Structures are given as structure tokens and as C-alpha cells.
Tab-separated table of C-alpha atoms and ligand atoms in Angstrom:
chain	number	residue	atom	x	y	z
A	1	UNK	CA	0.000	0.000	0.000
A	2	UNK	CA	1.347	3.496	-1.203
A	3	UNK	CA	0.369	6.215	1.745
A	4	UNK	CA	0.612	9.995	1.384
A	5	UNK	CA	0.251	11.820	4.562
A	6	UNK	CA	-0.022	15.710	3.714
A	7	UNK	CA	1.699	17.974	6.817
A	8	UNK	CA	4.998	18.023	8.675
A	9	UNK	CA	4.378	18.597	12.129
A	10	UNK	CA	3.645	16.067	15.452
A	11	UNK	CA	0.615	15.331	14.240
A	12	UNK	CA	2.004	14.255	11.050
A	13	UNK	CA	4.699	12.370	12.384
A	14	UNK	CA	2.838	10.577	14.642
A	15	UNK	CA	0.283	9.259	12.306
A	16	UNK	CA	3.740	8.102	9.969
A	17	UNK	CA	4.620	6.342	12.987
A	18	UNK	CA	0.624	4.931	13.268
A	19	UNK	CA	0.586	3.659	9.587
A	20	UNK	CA	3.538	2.377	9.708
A	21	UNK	CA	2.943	0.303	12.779
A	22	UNK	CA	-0.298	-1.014	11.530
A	23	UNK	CA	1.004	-2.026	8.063
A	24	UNK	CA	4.490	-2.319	8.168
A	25	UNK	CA	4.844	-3.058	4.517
A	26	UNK	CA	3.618	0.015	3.766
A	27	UNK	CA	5.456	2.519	1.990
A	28	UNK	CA	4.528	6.346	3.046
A	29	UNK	CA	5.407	9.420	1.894
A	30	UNK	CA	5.212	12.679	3.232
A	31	UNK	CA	4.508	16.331	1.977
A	32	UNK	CA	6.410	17.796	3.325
A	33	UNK	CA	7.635	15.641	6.373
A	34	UNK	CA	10.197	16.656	9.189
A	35	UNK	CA	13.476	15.023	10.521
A	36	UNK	CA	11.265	12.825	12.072
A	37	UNK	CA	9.951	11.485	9.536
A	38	UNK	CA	12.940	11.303	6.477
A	39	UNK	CA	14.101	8.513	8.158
A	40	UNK	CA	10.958	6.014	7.975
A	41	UNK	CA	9.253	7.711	5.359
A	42	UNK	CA	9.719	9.726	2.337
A	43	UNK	CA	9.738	13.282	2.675
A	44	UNK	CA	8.517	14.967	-0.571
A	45	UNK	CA	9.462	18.867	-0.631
A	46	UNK	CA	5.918	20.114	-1.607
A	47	UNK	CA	4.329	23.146	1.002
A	48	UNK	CA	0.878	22.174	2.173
A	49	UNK	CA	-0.934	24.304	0.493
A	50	UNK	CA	0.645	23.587	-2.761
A	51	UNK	CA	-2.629	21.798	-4.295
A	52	UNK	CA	-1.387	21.182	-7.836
A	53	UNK	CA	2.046	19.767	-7.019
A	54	UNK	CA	0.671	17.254	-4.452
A	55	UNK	CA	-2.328	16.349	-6.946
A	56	UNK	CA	0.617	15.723	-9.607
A	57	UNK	CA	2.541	13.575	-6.914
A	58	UNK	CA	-0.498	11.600	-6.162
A	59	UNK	CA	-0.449	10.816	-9.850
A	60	UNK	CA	3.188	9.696	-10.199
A	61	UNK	CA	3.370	7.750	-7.027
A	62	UNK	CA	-0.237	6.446	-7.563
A	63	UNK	CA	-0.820	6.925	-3.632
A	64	UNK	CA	-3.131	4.341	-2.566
A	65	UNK	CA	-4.631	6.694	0.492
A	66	UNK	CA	-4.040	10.438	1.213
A	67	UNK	CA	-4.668	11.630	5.034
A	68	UNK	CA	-4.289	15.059	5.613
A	69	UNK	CA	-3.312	16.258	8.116
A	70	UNK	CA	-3.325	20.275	8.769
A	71	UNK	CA	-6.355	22.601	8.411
A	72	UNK	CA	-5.262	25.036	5.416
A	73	UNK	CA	-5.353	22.223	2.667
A	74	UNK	CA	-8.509	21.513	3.430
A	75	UNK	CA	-9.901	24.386	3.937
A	76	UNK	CA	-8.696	24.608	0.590
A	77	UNK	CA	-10.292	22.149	-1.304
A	78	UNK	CA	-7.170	19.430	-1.433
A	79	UNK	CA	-9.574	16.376	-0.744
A	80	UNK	CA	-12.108	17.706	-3.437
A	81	UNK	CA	-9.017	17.974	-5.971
A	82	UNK	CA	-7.638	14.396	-5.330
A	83	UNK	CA	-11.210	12.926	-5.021
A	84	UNK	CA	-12.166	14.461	-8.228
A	85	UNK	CA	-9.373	12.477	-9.566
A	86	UNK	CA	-10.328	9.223	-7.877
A	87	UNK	CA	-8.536	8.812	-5.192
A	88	UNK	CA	-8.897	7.640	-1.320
A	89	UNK	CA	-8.816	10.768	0.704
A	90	UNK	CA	-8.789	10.871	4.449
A	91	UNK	CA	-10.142	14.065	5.418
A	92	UNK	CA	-13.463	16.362	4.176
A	93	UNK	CA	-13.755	18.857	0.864
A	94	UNK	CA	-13.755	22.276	1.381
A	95	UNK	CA	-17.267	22.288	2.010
A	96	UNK	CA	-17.159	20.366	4.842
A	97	UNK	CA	-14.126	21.568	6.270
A	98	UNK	CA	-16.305	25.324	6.918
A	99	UNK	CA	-16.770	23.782	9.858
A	100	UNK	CA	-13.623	24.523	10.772
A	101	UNK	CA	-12.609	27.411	8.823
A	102	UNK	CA	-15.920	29.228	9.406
A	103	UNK	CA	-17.356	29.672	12.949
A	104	UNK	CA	-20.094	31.356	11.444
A	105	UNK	CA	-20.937	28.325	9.546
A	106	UNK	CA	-20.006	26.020	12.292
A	107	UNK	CA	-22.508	28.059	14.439
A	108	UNK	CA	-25.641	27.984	11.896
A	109	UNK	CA	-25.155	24.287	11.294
A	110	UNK	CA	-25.720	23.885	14.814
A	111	UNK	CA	-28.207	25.913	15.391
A	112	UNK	CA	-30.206	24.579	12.327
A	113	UNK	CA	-29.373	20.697	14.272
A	114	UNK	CA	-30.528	21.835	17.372
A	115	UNK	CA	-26.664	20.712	18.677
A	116	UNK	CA	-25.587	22.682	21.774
A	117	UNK	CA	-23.573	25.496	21.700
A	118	UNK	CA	-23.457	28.854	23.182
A	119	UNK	CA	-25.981	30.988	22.668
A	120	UNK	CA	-24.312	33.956	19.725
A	121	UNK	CA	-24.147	36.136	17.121
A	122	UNK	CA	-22.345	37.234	14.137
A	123	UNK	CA	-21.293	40.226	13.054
A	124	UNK	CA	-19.402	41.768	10.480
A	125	UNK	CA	-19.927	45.589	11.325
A	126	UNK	CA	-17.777	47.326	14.175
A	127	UNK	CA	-20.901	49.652	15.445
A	128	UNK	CA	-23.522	46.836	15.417
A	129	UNK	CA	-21.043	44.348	16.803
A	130	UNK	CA	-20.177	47.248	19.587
A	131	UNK	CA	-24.149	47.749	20.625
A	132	UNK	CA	-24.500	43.950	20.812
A	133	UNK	CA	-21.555	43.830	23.564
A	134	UNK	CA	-23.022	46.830	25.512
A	135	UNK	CA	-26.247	44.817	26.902
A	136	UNK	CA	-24.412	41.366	26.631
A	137	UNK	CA	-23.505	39.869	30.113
A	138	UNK	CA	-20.155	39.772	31.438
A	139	UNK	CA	-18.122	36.981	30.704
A	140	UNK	CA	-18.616	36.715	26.921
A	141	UNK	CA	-16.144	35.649	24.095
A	142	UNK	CA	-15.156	37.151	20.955
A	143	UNK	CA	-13.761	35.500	18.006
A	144	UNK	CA	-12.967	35.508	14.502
A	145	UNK	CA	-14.758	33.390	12.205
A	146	UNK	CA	-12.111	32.294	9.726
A	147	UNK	CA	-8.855	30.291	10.384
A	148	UNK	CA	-6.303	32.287	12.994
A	149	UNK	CA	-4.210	28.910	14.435
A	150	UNK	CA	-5.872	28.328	17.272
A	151	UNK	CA	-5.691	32.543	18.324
A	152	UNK	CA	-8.839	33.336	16.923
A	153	UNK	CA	-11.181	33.275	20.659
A	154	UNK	CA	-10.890	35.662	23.078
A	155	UNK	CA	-12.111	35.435	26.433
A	156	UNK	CA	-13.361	38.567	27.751
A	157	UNK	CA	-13.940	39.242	31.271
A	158	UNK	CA	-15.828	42.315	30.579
A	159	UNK	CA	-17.146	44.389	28.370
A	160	UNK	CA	-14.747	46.667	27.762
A	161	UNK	CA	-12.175	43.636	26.906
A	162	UNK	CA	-15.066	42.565	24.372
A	163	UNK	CA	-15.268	46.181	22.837
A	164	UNK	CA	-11.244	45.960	22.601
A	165	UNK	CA	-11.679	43.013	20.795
A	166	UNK	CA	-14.167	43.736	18.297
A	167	UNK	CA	-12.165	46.732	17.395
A	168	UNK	CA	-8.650	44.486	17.059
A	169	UNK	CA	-10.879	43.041	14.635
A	170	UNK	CA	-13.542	44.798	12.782
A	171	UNK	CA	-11.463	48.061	13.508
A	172	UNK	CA	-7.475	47.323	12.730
A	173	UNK	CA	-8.136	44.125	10.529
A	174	UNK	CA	-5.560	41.955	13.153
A	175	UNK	CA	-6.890	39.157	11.979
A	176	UNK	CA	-7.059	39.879	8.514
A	177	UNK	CA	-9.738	38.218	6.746
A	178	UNK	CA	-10.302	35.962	9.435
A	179	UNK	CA	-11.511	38.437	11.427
A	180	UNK	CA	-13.476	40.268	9.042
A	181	UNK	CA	-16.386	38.237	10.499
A	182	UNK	CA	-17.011	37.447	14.508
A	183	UNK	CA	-19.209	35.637	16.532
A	184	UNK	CA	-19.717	37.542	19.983
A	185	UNK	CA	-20.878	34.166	21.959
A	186	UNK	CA	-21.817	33.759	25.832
A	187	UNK	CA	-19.467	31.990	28.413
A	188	UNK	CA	-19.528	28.207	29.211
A	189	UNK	CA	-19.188	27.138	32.327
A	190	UNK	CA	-17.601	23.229	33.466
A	191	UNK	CA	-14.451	21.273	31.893
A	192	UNK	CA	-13.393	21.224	28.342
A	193	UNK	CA	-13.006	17.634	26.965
A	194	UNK	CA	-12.247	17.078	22.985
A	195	UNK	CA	-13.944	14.129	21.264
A	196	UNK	CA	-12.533	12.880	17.869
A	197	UNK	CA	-14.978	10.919	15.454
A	198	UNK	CA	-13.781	9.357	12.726
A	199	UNK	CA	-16.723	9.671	10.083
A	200	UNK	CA	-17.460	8.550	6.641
A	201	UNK	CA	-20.238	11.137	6.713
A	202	UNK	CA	-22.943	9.640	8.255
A	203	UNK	CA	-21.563	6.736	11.125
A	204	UNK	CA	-19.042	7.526	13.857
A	205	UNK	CA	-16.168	5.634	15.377
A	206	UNK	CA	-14.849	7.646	18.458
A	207	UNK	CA	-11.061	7.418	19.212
A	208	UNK	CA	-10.133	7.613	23.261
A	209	UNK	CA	-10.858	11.166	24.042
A	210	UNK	CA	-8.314	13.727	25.180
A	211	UNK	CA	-7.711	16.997	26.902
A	212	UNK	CA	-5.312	19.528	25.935
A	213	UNK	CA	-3.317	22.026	27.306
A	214	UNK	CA	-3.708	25.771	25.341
A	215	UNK	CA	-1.944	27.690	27.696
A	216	UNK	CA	2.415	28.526	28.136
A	217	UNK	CA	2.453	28.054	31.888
A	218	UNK	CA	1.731	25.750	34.320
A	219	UNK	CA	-1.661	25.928	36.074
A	220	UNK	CA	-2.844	27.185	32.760
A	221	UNK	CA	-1.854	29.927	33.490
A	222	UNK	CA	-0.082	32.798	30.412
A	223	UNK	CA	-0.457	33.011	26.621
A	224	UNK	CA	-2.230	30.936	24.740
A	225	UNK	CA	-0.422	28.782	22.100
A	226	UNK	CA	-1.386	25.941	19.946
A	227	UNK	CA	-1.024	23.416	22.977
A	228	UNK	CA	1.320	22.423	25.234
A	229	UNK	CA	0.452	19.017	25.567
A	230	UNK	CA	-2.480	16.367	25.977
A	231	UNK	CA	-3.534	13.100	27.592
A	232	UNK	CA	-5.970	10.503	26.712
A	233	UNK	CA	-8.605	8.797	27.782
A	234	UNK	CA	-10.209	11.548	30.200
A	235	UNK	CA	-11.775	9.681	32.853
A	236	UNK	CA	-14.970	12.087	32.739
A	237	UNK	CA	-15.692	10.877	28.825
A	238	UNK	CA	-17.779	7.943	30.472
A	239	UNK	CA	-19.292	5.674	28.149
A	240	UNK	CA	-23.304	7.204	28.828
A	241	UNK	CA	-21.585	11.092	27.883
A	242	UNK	CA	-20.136	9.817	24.637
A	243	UNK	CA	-23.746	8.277	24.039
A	244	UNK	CA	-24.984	11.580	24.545
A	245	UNK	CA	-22.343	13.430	22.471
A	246	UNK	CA	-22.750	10.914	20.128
A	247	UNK	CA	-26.437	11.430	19.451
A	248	UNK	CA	-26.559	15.062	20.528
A	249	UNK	CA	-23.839	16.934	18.468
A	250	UNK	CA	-21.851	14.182	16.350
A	251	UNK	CA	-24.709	12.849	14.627
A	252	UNK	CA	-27.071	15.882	13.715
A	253	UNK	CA	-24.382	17.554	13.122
A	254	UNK	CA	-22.938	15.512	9.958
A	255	UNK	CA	-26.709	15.187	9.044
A	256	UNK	CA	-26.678	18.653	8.542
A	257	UNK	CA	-23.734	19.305	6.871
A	258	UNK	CA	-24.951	16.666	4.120
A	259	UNK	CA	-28.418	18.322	3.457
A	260	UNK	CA	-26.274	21.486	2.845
A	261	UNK	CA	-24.308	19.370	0.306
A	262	UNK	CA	-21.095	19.608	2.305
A	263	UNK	CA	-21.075	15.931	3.528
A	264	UNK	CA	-17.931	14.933	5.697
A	265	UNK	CA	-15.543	12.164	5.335
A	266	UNK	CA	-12.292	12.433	7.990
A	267	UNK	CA	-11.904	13.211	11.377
A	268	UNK	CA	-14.547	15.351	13.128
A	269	UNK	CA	-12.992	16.660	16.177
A	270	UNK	CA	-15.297	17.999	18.815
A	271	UNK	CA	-13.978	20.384	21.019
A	272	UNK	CA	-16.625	20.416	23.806
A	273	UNK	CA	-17.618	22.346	27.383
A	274	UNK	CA	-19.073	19.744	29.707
A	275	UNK	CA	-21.162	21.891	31.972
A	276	UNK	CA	-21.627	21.097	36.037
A	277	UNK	CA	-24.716	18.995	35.299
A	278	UNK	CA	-22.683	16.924	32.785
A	279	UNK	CA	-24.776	18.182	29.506
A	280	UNK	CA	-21.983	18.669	26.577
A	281	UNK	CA	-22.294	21.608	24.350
A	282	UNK	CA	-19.679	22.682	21.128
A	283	UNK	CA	-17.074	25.148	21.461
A	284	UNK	CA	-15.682	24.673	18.494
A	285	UNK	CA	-15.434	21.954	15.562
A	286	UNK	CA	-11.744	21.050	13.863
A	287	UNK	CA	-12.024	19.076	10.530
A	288	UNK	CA	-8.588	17.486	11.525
A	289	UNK	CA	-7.081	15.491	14.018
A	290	UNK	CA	-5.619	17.913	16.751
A	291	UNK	CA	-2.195	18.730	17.398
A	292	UNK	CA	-1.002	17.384	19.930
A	293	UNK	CA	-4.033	15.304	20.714
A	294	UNK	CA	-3.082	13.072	18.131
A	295	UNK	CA	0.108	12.269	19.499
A	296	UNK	CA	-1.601	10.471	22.328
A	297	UNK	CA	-4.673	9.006	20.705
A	298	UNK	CA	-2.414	7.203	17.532
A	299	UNK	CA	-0.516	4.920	20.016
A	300	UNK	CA	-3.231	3.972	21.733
A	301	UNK	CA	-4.775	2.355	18.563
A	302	UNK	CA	-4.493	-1.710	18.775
A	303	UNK	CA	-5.643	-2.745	15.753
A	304	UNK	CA	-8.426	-1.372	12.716
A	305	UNK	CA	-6.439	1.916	11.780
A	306	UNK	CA	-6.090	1.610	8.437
A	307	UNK	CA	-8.826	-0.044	7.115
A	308	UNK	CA	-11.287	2.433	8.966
A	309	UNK	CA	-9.314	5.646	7.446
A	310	UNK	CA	-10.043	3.829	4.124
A	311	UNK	CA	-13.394	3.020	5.030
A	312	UNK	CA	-14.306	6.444	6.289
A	313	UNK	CA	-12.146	8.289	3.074
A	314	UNK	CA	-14.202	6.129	0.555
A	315	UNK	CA	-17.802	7.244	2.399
A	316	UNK	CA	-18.145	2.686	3.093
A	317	UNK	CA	-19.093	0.993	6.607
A	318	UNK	CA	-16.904	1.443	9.245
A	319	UNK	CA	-15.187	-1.155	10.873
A	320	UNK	CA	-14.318	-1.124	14.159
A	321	UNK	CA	-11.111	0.130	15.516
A	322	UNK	CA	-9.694	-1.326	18.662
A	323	UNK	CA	-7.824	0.342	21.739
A	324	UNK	CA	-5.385	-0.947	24.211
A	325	UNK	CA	-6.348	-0.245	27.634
A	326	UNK	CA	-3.237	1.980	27.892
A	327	UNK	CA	-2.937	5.551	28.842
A	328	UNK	CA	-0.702	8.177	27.087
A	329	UNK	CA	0.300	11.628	27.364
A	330	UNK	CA	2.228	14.121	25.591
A	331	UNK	CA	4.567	17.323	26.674
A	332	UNK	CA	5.166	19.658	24.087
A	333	UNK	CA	8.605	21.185	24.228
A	334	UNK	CA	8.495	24.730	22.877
A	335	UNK	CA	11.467	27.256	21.385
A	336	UNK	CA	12.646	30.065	23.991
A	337	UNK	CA	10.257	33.321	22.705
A	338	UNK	CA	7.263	30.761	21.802
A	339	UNK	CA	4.380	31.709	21.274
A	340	UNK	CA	5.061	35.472	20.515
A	341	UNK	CA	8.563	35.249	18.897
A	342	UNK	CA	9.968	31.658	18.693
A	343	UNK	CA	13.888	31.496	18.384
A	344	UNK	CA	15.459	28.943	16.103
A	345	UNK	CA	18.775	27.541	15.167
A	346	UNK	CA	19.568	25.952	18.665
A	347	UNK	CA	21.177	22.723	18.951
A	348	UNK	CA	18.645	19.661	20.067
A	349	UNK	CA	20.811	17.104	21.621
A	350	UNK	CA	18.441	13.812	22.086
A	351	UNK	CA	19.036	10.942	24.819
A	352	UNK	CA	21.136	7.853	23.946
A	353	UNK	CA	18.036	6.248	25.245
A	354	UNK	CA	14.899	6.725	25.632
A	355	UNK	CA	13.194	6.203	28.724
A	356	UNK	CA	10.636	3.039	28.134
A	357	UNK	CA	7.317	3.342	26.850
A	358	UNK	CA	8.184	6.669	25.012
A	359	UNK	CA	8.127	7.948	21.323
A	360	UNK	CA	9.262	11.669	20.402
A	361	UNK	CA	7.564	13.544	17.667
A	362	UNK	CA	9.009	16.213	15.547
A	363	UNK	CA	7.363	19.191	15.164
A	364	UNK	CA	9.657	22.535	14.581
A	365	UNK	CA	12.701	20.511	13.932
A	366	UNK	CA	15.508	20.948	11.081
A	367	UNK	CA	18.370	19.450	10.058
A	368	UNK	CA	21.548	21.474	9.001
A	369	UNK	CA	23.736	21.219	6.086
A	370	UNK	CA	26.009	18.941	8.895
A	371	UNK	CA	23.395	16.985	10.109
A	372	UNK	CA	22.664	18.874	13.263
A	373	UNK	CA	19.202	18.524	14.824
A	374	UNK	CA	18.323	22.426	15.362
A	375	UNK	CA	15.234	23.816	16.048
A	376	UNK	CA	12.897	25.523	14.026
A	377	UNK	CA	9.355	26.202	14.906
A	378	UNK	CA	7.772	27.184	18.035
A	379	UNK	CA	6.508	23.831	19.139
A	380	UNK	CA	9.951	21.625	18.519
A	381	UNK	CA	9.184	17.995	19.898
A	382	UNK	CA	6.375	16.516	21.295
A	383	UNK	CA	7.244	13.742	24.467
A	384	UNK	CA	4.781	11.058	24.583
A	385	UNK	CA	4.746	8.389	27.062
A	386	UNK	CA	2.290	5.720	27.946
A	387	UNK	CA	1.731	3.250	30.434
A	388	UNK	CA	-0.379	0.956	31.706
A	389	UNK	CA	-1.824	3.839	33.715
A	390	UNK	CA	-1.796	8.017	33.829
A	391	UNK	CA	0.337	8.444	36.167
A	392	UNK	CA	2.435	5.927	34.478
A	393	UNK	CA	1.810	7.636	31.392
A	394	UNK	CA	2.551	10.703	32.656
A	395	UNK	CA	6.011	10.143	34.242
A	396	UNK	CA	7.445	8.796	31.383
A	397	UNK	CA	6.734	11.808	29.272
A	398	UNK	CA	8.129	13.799	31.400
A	399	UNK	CA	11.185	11.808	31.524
A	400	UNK	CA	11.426	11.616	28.093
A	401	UNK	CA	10.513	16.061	27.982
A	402	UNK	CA	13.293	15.848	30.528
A	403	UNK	CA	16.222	14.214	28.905
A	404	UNK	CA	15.736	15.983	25.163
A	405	UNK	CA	18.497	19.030	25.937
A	406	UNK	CA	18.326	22.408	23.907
A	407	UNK	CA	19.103	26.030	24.898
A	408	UNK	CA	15.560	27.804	25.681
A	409	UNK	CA	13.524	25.042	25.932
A	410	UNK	CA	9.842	25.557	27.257
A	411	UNK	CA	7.920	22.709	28.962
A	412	UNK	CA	5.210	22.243	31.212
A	413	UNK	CA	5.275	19.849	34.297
A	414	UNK	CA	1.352	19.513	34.803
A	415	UNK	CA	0.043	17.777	31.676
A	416	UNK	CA	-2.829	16.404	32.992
A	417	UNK	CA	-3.190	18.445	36.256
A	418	UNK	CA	-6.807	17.845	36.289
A	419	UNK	CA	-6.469	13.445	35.890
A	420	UNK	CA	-3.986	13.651	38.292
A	421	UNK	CA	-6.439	15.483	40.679
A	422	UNK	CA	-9.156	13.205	40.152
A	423	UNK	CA	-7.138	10.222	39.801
A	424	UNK	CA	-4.900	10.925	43.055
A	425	UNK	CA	-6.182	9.735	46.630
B	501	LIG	P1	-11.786	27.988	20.245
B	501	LIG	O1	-10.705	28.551	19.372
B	501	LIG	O2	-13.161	28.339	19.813
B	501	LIG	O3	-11.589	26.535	20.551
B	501	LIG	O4	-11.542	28.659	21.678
B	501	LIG	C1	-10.297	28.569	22.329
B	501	LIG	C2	-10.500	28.406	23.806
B	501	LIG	O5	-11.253	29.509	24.332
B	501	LIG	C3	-11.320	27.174	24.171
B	501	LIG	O6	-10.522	26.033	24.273
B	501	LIG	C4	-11.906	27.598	25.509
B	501	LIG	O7	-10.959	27.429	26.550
B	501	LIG	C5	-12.152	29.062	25.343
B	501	LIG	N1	-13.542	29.318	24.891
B	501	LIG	C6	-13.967	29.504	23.622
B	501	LIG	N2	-15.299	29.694	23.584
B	501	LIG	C7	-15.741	29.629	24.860
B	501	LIG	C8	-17.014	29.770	25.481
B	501	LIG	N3	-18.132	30.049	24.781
B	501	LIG	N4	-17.079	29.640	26.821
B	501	LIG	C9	-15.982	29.397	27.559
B	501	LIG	N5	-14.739	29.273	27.045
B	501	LIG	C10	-14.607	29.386	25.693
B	502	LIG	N1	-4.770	21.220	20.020
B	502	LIG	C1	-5.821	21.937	19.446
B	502	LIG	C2	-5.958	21.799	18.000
B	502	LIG	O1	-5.345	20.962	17.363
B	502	LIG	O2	-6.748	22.541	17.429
């Protein structure tokens, strides 16, 4: 089988790793790959977004399966280009990727499902948006519609941080485009949890579910970046609340993006705010697997990966997919300067060995002309350990997040703060 995975991050490398465990004949390519991944893969020097040239390389290598990955191709229309052409694609058309790349879309599909979500509105005018804010109750959040890398929601306090918002937006255009739109929404109280459902458009498998960690600092406390690390399963995502998120929001949900004509085939990630009475309601959709989420819920795969990506890419039955009882978490390491001004070109020195039950993921990772491991992107590695339980799970990440050396590097201690709490006598 001839795989193309489309993305060079964790997320990508991870799901290299995945395939390649599940079907080690395999050969997989990758567009365009990281260190990580040159030396079990091939890495094929096309950008992302580069539709054409990775349609043409789907031709010459006649690729079996494409999964992709990141957001921006298919927000772009990549599946709908290689699907037009025949192939197995992993991962919905542009249409059905608005869930993603428009919250203002994501929010009318739900609202025309009846699928939970905070009550909203959407806006594209500065004054209107402004008046909406002055009798809104405090908390409320503000974010922009279109694609911002995770940046996009702003949690305002008051008020006044709403009206500071809207005018970053509306005002100064900091978004750009993707801010040309908002969605002024109310608050959610209770714990986040994120549910991934791998779909062929109309059935569901769920894959363990995860929590990640947004926030620099520990406590969740500073910036926010594109995540700082996950750990899966969540002990709260009982069986009976993935019933209910199941038939609640999964369901009606991918129901009504096919009677809009925008049916979806990939991974529908949930990312959901499980109030104090336990009722789920939707944050936010991602059309993707997440990053880092993924690099906890790929190990924990036993058996079925491969044939349900096919299944769900061609739109056929799903088979099941099996788990091992196993828990895993992740700890990002970031760049010094990440999030606001990453600094690259340091020396990564990695461990003669690594601690048991770990694998490390390249993210912002480069090789130089000497073959020097260097950094070069915010989020560098990503530690993941597992074990036969969280805590487990979670000290071998950490020894792993531990032993990687580079000047700078940013980690955080508390994956999993709130398992540990609930988990802990
Ligand atoms: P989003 O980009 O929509 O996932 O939002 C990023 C983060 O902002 C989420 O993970 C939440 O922590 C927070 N957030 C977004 N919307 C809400 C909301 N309506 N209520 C509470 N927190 C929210
Ligand atoms: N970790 C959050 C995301 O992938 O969107």
C-alpha cells in the first residue's frame, strides 16, 4: 500500500509512525515531512498548500490513500481535488471543512441541528457588533470566524475587553480576513473535553478522548499557544456522555452538513464544554485530528487503523477500531520566545536512550547542512509516554521532555493536572 500523509508537524509524524505500525509493509510518503519522519518515510518537498504539485505527486506515485493532516489544505479544497481524480482521501472537501474554517458556519449548522452550543451572534460591522456587547452579560467571548491557528477566541472578562476586541478586529483588521467576520458568543461554564470521530459522513467511530493544554504556563496559566500538551482517555468521557455526544452533536451535526451538500468524510474533532450537570455543548469543531491530541490518541490504537481511514475516506461501513487499555500523554517542548517570537537555530541534543514506553515527535525541527538537529518552529518535539496507567503515562513523558536538551527550551510539568487530581487519593 502506497500512503501519502499531507503535513509536517507532530501530528504528522505521529500518524507516519501509526501507519507504519499497523502495516508495516507500507510505503509512506510525506509532503512535506520533518526530521522525524525522512528517516521512515519519504519526505517529498511540496508546502501544504501547494494543491497542484501534491495532486501531480499523487499521480506519479499512484498513492493508494491520502490523510491530511493540517487545516489550510482543506480548507482549501485538497480532498475535493484528489477525489475528483479518484482517489482515497482521508479528510473532508472544502465544504465540509467550513466547519472549521468558518465559525459562522459552524454556528448555523448547529443551530439549524438543534446541537448545543453557546448561545451567539455574528457580526461583520464594528458599530452593530459594539451595541450587541453593551447589553451582553459579562463573561462573553469574541472570536474571529475564519482560520487564525488556534488565536482566533478571546475570552473577555468584561465588556470593555469585548469592545477591545471587536475593534482588534472589525477596527485594525488583526486578523485579517479571518476576522473580518465574529461571533460575539456567551461563556460556558464546566471542563473542556475534545472528542474525535472518525466519520465517513454519516456513522461515527470515536477514538479515546483527550484533553489539551492551550496555555504557556503551568496551572494554565499565560499566553495561549497551539497546545502544550495532551492526555488521553479523560476519565470524565464515560461511556453514557459519549452516548450523549454521540447522538446530541456528532450525529445531527454531519446530518446537517450533508443536506447542505457539504457531507464529511475524515476526522470530526469535537472540542466540547461539559457543563456542572454533565450536559456537553460545542465550542468549536476542527475538521482534523488535533495537534497534539493526536500524538496520544495514535498509540493507543491496537488494531483497525487503516482499514477504517479507508473506510471512512471512501464514504463505506466502518469497521471497528480497537484500543489498548493503555494511557498516554504528551509534553510539548516549545522554542525560547514561543508563542510570541519563537527562536530557532539551537542545537537539540536527544538521549542515547529513551526512557521506556516513550516515542518523540518532531514538530519545529531541522536538520543542518552537517546533520545537526536544530530547532525551528515554536513547538519543537512533542514527548509522549504511555503506560499501563496516567500516572504511568505521565512520568514517562516527562522523563522523556526531561532528557531531550536544547538552549531555551519551554515545557510544562502539569500535563494532565486535572487526571492527576481526580485520579490521586
Ligand atoms: P476555540 O478557538 O473556539 O476553541 O476557543 C479557544 C479556547 O477559548 C477554548 O478552548 C476555551 O478554553 C475558550 N472558549 C472559547 N469559547 C468559549 C465559550 N463560549 N465559553 C468558555 N470558554 C470558551
Ligand atoms: N490542540 C488543538 C488543535 O489541534 O486545534
Amino acid at each position: 500500500m502506497r500512503l501519502l500523509v499531507v503535513g509536517g508537524g507532530g501530528r504528522e509524524h505521529a500518524l507516519t509512525v501509526a501507519l507504519l505500525r499497523h502495516d508495516p509493509q507500507a510505503t509512506v510518503y510525506c509532503a512535506p515531512g520533518n526530521p522525524g519522519t525522512a528517516p521512515i518515510a519519504t519526505n517529498l518537498p511540496i508546502p501544504v498548500d501547494d494543491i497542484d504539485r501534491i495532486a501531480d505527486a499523487v499521480d506519479m506515485l499512484g498513492i493508494d490513500l491520502i490523510v491530511i493532516g493540517p487545516e489550510v489544505p482543506l480548507a482549501r479544497g485538497l480532498a475535493d481535488r484528489l477525489r475528483a481524480e479518484g482517489r482515497s482521501v482521508f479528510g473532508p472537501g472544502r465544504g465540509g471543512a467550513q466547519i472549521e474554517s468558518s465559525k459562522a458556519f459552524a454556528k448555523e449548522v448547529m443551530q439549524s441541528a438543534g446541537v448545543p452550543t453557546a448561545a451567539y451572534a455574528i457580526f461583520d460591522d464594528l458599530h452593530q457588533a459594539t451595541a450587541y456587547v453593551d447589553t451582553h452579560p459579562e463573561p462573553l467571548v469574541v472570536k474571529a470566524s475564519g482560520l487564525a491557528a488556534g488565536k482566533g477566541a478571546i475570552v473577555c472578562e468584561t465588556r470593555a475587553m469585548a469592545r477591545h476586541a471587536l475593534q482588534k478586529m472589525l477596527g485594525d483588521g488583526a486578523f485579517g480576513s479571518a476576522g473580518a467576520t465574529v461571533v460575539v458568543e456567551s461563556f460556558l461554564e464546566g471542563e473542556e473535553l475534545s472528542v474525535f470521530a472518525l466519520t465517513n459522513g454519516t456513522d461515527v467511530v470515536l477514538f479515546p478522548s483527550a484533553q489539551d493544554h492551550k496555555r504557556l504556563l503551568e496551572g494554565d496559566e499565560g499566553p495561549n499557544t497551539g497546545g502544550m500538551g495532551a492526555y488521553s482517555p479523560v476519565s470524565i468521557a464515560t461511556p453514557a456522555l459519549l452516548d450523549r455526544v454521540t447522538h446530541e452533536i456528532l450525529l445531527p451535526t454531519l446530518g446537517e452538513l450533508s443536506r447542505r451538500g457539504a457531507p464529511f468524510r475524515g476526522m470530526l474533532y469535537a472540542g466540547l464544554m461539559i457543563a456542572p450537570d454533565g450536559a456537553p455543548s460545542v465550542i468549536e469543531f476542527n475538521c482534523r485530528f488535533g495537534d497534539p491530541e493526536a500524538q496520544v490518541v495514535l498509540p493507543l490504537v491496537k488494531d483497525g487503523l487503516i482499514d477504517a481511514l479507508r473506510a471512512a475516506a471512501d464514504g463505506k461501513p466502518l469497521p471497528p477500531l480497537h484500543f489498548t487499555d493503555e494511557s498516554a500523554v504528551t509534553t510539548v517542548l516549545a522554542a525560547k520566545g514561543y508563542p510570541d517570537a519563537p527562536i530557532k537555530g539551537d542545537v537539540i541534543t536527544l538521549p542515547e536512550r529513551f526512557p521506556p514506553g516513550t516515542e518523540l515527535y518532531h514538530a519545529g525541527t531541522t536538520l543542518d547542512a552537517d546533520g545537526h538537529l536544530k530547532t525551528a518552529g515554536g513547538r519543537v518535539l512533542a514527548c509522549t509516554g504511555r503506560g499501563p496507567t496516567f500516572a504511568e503515562a505521565q512520568r514517562a513523558s516527562r522523563a522523556l521532555a526531561e532528557a531531550v536538551i536544547f538552549s531555551g527550551k519551554q515545557f510544562r510539568t502539569d500535563i494532565g493536572w486535572r487526571e492527576t487530581a481526580r485520579t490521586s487519593p
